[in-house]
Each structure stands twice: as structure tokens, then as C-alpha cells.
PDB file of C-alpha atoms in Angstrom:
ATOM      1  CA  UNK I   1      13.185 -11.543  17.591  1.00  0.00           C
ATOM      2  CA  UNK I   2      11.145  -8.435  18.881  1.00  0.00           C
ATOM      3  CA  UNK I   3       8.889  -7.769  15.820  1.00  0.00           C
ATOM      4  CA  UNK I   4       7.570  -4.525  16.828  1.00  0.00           C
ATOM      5  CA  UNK I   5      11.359  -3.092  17.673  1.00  0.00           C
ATOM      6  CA  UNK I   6      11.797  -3.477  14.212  1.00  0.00           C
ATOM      7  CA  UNK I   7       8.507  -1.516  13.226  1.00  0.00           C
ATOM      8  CA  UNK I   8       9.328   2.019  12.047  1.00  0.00           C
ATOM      9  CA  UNK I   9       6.973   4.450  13.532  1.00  0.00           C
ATOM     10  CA  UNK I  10       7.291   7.086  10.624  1.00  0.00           C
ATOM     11  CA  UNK I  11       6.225   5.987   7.506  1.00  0.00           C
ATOM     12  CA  UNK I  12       5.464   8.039   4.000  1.00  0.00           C
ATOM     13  CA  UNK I  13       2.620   8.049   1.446  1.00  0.00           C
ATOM     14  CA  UNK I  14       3.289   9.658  -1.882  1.00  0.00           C
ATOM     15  CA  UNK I  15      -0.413   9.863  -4.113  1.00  0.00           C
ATOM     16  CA  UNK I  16      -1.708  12.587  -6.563  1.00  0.00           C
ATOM     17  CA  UNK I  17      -4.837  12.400  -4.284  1.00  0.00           C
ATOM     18  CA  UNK I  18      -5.391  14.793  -0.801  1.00  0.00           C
ATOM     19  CA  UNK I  19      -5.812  13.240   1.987  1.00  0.00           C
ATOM     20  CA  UNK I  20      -7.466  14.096   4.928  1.00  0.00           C
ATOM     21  CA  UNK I  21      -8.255  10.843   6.609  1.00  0.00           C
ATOM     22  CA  UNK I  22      -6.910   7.687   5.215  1.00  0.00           C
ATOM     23  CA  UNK I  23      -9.570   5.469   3.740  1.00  0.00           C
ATOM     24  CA  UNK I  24      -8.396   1.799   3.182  1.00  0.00           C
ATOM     25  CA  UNK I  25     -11.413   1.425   0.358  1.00  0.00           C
ATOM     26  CA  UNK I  26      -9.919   3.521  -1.872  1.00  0.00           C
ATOM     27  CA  UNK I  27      -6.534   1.287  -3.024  1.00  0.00           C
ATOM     28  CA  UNK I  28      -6.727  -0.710  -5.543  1.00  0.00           C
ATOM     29  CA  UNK I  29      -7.176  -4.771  -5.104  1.00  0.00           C
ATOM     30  CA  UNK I  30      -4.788  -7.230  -6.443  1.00  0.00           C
ATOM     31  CA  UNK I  31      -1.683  -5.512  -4.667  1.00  0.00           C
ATOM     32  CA  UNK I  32       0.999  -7.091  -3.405  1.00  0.00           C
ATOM     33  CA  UNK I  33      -0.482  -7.458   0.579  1.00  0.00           C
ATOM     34  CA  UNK I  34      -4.501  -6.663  -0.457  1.00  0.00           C
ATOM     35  CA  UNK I  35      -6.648  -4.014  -0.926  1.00  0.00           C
ATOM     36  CA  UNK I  36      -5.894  -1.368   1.244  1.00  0.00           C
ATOM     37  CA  UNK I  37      -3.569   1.393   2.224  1.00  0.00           C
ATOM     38  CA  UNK I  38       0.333   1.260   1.418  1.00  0.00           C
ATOM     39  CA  UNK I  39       2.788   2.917   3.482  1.00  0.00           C
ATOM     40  CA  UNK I  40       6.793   3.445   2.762  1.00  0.00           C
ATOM     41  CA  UNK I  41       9.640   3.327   4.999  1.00  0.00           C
ATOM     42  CA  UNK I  42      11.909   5.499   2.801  1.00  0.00           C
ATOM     43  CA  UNK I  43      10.962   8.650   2.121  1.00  0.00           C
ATOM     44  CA  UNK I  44      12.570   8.393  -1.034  1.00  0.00           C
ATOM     45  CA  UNK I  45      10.192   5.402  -2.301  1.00  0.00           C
ATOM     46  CA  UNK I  46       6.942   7.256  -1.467  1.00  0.00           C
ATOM     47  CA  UNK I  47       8.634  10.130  -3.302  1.00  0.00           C
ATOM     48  CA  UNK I  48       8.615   7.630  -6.425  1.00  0.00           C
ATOM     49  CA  UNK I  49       5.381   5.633  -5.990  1.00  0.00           C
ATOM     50  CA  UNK I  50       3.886   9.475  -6.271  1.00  0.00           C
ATOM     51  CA  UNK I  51       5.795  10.476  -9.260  1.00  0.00           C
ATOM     52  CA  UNK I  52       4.581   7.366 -10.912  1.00  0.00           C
ATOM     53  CA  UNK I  53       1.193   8.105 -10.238  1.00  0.00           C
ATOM     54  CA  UNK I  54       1.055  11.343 -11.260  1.00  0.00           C
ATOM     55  CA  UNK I  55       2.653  10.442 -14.578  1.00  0.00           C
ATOM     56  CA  UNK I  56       0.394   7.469 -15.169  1.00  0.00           C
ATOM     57  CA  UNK I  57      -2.384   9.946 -14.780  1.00  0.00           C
ATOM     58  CA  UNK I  58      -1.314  12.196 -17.027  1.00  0.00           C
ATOM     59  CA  UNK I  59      -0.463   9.159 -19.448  1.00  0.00           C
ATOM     60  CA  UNK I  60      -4.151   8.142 -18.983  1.00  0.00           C
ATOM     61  CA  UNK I  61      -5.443  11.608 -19.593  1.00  0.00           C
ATOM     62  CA  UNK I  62      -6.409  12.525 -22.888  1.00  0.00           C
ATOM     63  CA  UNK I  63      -5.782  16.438 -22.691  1.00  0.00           C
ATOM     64  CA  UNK I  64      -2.370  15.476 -21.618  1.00  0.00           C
ATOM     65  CA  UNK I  65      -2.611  18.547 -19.443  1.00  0.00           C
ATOM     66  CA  UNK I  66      -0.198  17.715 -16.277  1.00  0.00           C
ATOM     67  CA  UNK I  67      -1.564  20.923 -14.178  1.00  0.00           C
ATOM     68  CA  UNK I  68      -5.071  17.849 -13.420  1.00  0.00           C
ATOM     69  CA  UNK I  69      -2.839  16.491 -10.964  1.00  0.00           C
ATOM     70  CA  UNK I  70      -0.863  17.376  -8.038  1.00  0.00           C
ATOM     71  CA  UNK I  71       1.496  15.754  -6.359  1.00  0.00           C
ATOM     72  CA  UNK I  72       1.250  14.826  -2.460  1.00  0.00           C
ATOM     73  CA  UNK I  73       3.751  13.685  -0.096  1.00  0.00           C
ATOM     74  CA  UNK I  74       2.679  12.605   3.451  1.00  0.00           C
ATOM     75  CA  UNK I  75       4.562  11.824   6.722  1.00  0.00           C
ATOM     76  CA  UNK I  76       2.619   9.567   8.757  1.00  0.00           C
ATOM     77  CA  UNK I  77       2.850   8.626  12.630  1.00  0.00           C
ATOM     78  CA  UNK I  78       1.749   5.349  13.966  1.00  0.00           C
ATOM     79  CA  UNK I  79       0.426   4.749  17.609  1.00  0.00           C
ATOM     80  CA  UNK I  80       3.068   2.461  18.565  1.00  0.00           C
ATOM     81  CA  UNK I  81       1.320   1.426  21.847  1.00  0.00           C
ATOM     82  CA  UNK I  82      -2.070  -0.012  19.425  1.00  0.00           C
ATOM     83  CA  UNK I  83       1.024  -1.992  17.425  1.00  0.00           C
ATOM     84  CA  UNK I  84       0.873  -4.335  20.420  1.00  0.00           C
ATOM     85  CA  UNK I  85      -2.882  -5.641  19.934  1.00  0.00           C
ATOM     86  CA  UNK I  86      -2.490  -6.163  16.534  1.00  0.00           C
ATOM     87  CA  UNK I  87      -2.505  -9.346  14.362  1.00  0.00           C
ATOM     88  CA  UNK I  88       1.493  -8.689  12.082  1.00  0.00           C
ATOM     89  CA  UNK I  89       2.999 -10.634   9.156  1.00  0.00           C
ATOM     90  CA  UNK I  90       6.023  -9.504   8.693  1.00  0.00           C
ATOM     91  CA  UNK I  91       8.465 -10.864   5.926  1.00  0.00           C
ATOM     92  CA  UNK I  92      11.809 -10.397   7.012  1.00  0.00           C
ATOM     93  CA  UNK I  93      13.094 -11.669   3.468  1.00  0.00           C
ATOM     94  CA  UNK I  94      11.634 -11.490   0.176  1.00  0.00           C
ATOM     95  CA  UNK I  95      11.717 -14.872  -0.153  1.00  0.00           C
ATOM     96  CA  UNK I  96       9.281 -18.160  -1.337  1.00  0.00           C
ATOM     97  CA  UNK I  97       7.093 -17.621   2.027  1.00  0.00           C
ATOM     98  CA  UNK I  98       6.888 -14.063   0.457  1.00  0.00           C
ATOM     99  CA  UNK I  99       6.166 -14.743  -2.951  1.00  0.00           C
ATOM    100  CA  UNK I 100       3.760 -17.120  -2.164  1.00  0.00           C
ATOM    101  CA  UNK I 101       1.645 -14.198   0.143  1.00  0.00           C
ATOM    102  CA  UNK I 102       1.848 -12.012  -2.685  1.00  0.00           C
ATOM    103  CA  UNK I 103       0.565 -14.034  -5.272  1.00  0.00           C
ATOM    104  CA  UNK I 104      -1.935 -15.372  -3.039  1.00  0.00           C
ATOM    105  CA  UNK I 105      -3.133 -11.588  -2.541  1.00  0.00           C
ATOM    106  CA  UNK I 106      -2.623 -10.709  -6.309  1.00  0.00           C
ATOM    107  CA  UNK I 107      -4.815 -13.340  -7.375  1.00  0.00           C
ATOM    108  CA  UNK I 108      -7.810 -12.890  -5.037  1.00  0.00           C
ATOM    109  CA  UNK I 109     -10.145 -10.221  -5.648  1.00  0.00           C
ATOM    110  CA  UNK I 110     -10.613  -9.902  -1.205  1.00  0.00           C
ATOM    111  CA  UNK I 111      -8.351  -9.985   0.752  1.00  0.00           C
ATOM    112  CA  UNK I 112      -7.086 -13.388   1.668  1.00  0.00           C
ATOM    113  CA  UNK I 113      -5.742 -13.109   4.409  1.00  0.00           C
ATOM    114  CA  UNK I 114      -6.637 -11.925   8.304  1.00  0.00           C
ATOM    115  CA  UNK I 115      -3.552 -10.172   9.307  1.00  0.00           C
ATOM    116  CA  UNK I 116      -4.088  -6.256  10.578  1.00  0.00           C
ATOM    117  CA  UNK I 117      -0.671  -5.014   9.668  1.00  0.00           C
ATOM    118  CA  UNK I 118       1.398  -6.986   6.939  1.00  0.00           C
ATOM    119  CA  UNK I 119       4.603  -5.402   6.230  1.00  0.00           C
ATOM    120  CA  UNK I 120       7.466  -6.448   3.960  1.00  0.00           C
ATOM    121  CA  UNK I 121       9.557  -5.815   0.503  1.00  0.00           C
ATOM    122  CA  UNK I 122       7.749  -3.921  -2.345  1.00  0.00           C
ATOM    123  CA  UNK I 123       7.759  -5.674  -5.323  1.00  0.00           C
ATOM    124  CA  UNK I 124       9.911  -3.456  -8.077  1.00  0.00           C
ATOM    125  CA  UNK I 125       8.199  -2.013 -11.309  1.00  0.00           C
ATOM    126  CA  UNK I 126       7.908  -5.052 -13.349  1.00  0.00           C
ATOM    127  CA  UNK I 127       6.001  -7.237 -10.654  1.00  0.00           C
ATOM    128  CA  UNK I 128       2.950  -6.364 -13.248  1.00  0.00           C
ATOM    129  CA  UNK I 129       5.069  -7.984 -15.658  1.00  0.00           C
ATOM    130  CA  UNK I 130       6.420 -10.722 -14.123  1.00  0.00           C
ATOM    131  CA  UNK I 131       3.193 -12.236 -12.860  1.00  0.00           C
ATOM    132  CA  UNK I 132       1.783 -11.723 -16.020  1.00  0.00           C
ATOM    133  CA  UNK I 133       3.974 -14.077 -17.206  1.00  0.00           C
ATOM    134  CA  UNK I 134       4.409 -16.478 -14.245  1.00  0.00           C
ATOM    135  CA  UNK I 135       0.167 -16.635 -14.198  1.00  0.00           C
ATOM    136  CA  UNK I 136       0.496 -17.214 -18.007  1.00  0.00           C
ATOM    137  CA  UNK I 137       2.682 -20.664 -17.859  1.00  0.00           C
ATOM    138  CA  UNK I 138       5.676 -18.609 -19.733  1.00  0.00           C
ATOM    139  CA  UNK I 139       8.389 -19.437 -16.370  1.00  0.00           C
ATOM    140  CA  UNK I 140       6.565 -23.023 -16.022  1.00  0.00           C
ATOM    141  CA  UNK I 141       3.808 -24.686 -14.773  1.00  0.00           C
ATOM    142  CA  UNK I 142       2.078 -22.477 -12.135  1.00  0.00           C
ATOM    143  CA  UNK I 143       2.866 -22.833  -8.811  1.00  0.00           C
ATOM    144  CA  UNK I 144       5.893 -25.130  -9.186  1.00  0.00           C
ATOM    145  CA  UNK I 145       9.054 -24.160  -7.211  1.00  0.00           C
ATOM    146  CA  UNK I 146      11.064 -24.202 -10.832  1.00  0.00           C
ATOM    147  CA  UNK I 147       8.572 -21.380 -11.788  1.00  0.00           C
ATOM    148  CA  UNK I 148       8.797 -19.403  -8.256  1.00  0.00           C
ATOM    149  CA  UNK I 149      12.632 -19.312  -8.704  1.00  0.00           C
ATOM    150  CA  UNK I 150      12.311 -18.193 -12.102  1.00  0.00           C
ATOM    151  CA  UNK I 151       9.781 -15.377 -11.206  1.00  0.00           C
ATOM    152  CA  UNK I 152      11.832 -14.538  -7.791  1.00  0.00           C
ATOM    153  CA  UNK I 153      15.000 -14.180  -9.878  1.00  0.00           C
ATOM    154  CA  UNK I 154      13.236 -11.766 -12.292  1.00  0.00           C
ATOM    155  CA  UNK I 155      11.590  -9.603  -9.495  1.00  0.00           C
ATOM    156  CA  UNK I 156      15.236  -8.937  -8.479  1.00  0.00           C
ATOM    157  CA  UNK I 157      13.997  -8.967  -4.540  1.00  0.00           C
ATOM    158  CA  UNK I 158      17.648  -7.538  -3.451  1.00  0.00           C
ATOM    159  CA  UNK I 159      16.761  -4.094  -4.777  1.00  0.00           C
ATOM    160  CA  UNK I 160      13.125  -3.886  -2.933  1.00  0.00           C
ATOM    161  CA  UNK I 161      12.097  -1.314  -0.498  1.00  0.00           C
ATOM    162  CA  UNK I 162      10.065  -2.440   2.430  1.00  0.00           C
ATOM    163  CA  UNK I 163       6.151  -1.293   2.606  1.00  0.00           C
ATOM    164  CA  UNK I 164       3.213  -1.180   5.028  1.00  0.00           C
ATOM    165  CA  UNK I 165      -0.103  -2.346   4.715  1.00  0.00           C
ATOM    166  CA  UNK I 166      -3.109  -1.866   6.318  1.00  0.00           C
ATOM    167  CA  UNK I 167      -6.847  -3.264   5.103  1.00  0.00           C
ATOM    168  CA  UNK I 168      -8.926  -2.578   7.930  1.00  0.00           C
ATOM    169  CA  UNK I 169     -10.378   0.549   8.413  1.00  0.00           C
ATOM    170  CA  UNK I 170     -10.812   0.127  12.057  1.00  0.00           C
ATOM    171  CA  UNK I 171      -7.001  -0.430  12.434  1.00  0.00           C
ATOM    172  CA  UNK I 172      -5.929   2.242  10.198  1.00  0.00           C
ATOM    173  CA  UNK I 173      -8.224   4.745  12.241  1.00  0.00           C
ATOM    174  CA  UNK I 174      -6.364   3.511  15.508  1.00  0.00           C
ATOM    175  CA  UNK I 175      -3.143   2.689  13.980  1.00  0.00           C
ATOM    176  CA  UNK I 176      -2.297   6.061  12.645  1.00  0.00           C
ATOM    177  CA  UNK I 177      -2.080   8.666  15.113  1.00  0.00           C
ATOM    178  CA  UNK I 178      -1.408  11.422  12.391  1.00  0.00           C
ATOM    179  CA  UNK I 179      -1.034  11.901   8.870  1.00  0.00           C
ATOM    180  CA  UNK I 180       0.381  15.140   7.254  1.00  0.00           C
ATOM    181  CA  UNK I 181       1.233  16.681   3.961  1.00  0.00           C
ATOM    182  CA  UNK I 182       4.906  17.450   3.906  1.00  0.00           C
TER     183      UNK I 182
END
């Protein structure tokens, strides 16, 4: 199978920050793929990844006063003829091979991996959850495949949206031909 037929070249970012050039030093580590910059297929899912930040902001805040944040949406184009030089993982299925990536990446503080572009399922809103209690023993003894099933059937994998991610800065400055606020 083609992979890069199957790569979307229009991808969204949703984020309370602005952004003028994307900077893959500012994410946060222990995501699902690495430190770096996350990308959405759906429109729809950036649309929710930046409501959730804006609200855990506000959460976090203690003036409480919503009008510290803004919201930002972002349609962004990739170069599809750089896709061909690059190093890709992609996870077709959110499946053991993917769980196993993700919790490698999750539980390293670099990135553990050498892959340019990784893309593949999101985990939902209790991942935090969920490997809080899969690290913690509570599904079974760490890294057995009775504990992986248990975690995968609690991550509920059918319901995932599919991300991008990029933790190079000299990809995502080739990568992405343009990024704009929508």
C-alpha cells in the first residue's frame, strides 16, 4: 500500500496560542507520538483539542477571566513533494503495535523514536487516565499483553481521530508549505 496516497495534505491545528511559524519546542513531552507539533485531519477535532485548551486555561487561571485567552483555528498545507524524503510511521490501526509506540513515547522524556512524520489515531480524553492506571499496576502487571488489552479496551480506539506529528524542526520548516488562521 501507497503510504503517502493516503497522507492528507490539509491538516488543522486548534491552540489558544498565535502562530506565526510553527515551533516544534513548544508542545508538551510525554504525548502520544513525542514532543512536538500535532496536526488533525478533521477539522472538527482541531476545533475540540482548541476548545479544551482554552477551557483548561481558564480552569488553571485564578481570575477565572475567559477574555486571557483566545481561541485559534489553523488550516495548514503540507509540501507533498518533501513527503517523499521523509522517514513515516504510520499506524493504520490503533492496535498493540500502536499502543506499544505510544507508551513508549509517553514514558520517555525525548523522543524515542527517529521517525520525521508519525501519524496515526489520537488517543480519546481519558488516555491521561488510562495510563495512569495501566503505569500504576491497576489493569496488571506492566507491559503484559493481559494489561495492553485491558488498557486498549478502555481507550475505546474505534472512536479515535487520526493525528499528525512532527518533532523536527527542520522537517516542520520544509514540511509545511503554509499555515493560516481560519
Amino acid at each position: 500500500m501507497n503510504i503517502l496516497a493516503r497522507i492528507s495534505d490539509t491538516l488543522y491545528h486548534g491552540t489558544i496560542d498565535t502562530i506565526a511559524a510553527v515551533d516544534v519546542t513548544k508542545g508538551r513531552g510525554n504525548k502520544d507520538f513525542g514532543k512536538g507539533f500535532y496536526m488533525a485531519v478533521e477539522k472538527s477535532q482541531a476545533i475540540g483539542i482548541m476548545n479544551k485548551k482554552y477551557n483548561e486555561a481558564v480552569r488553571r487561571t485564578k481570575s477565572k477571566n475567559p477574555n486571557q485567552f483566545s481561541k485559534h483555528l489553523y488550516e495548514i498545507k503540507l509540501n507533498k513533494e518533501f513527503l517523499q524524503t521523509l522517514k513515516i510511521k504510520y499506524f493504520f490501526d490503533a492496535d498493540i503495535e500502536w499502543l506499544d509506540f505510544i507508551l513508549l513515547c509517553r514514558s520517555s522524556k525525548s523522543i524515542p523514536h527517529d521517525y520525521d512524520l508519525v501519524i496515526g489515531a489520537t488517543a480519546d480524553d481519558n488516555t491521561t487516565l488510562c495510563l495512569k492506571y495501566y503505569f500504576d499496576g491497576i489493569y496488571g502487571k506492566v507491559g503484559s499483553d493481559d494489561a495492553k488489552e485491558i488498557l486498549m479496551k478502555n481507550l475505546e480506539v474505534e472512536n479515535l481521530g487520526i493525528q499528525y506529528y512532527i518533532g523536527k524542526q527542520e522537517v516542520a520548516d520544509k514540511l509545511i508549505k503554509s499555515i493560516k488562521e481560519l
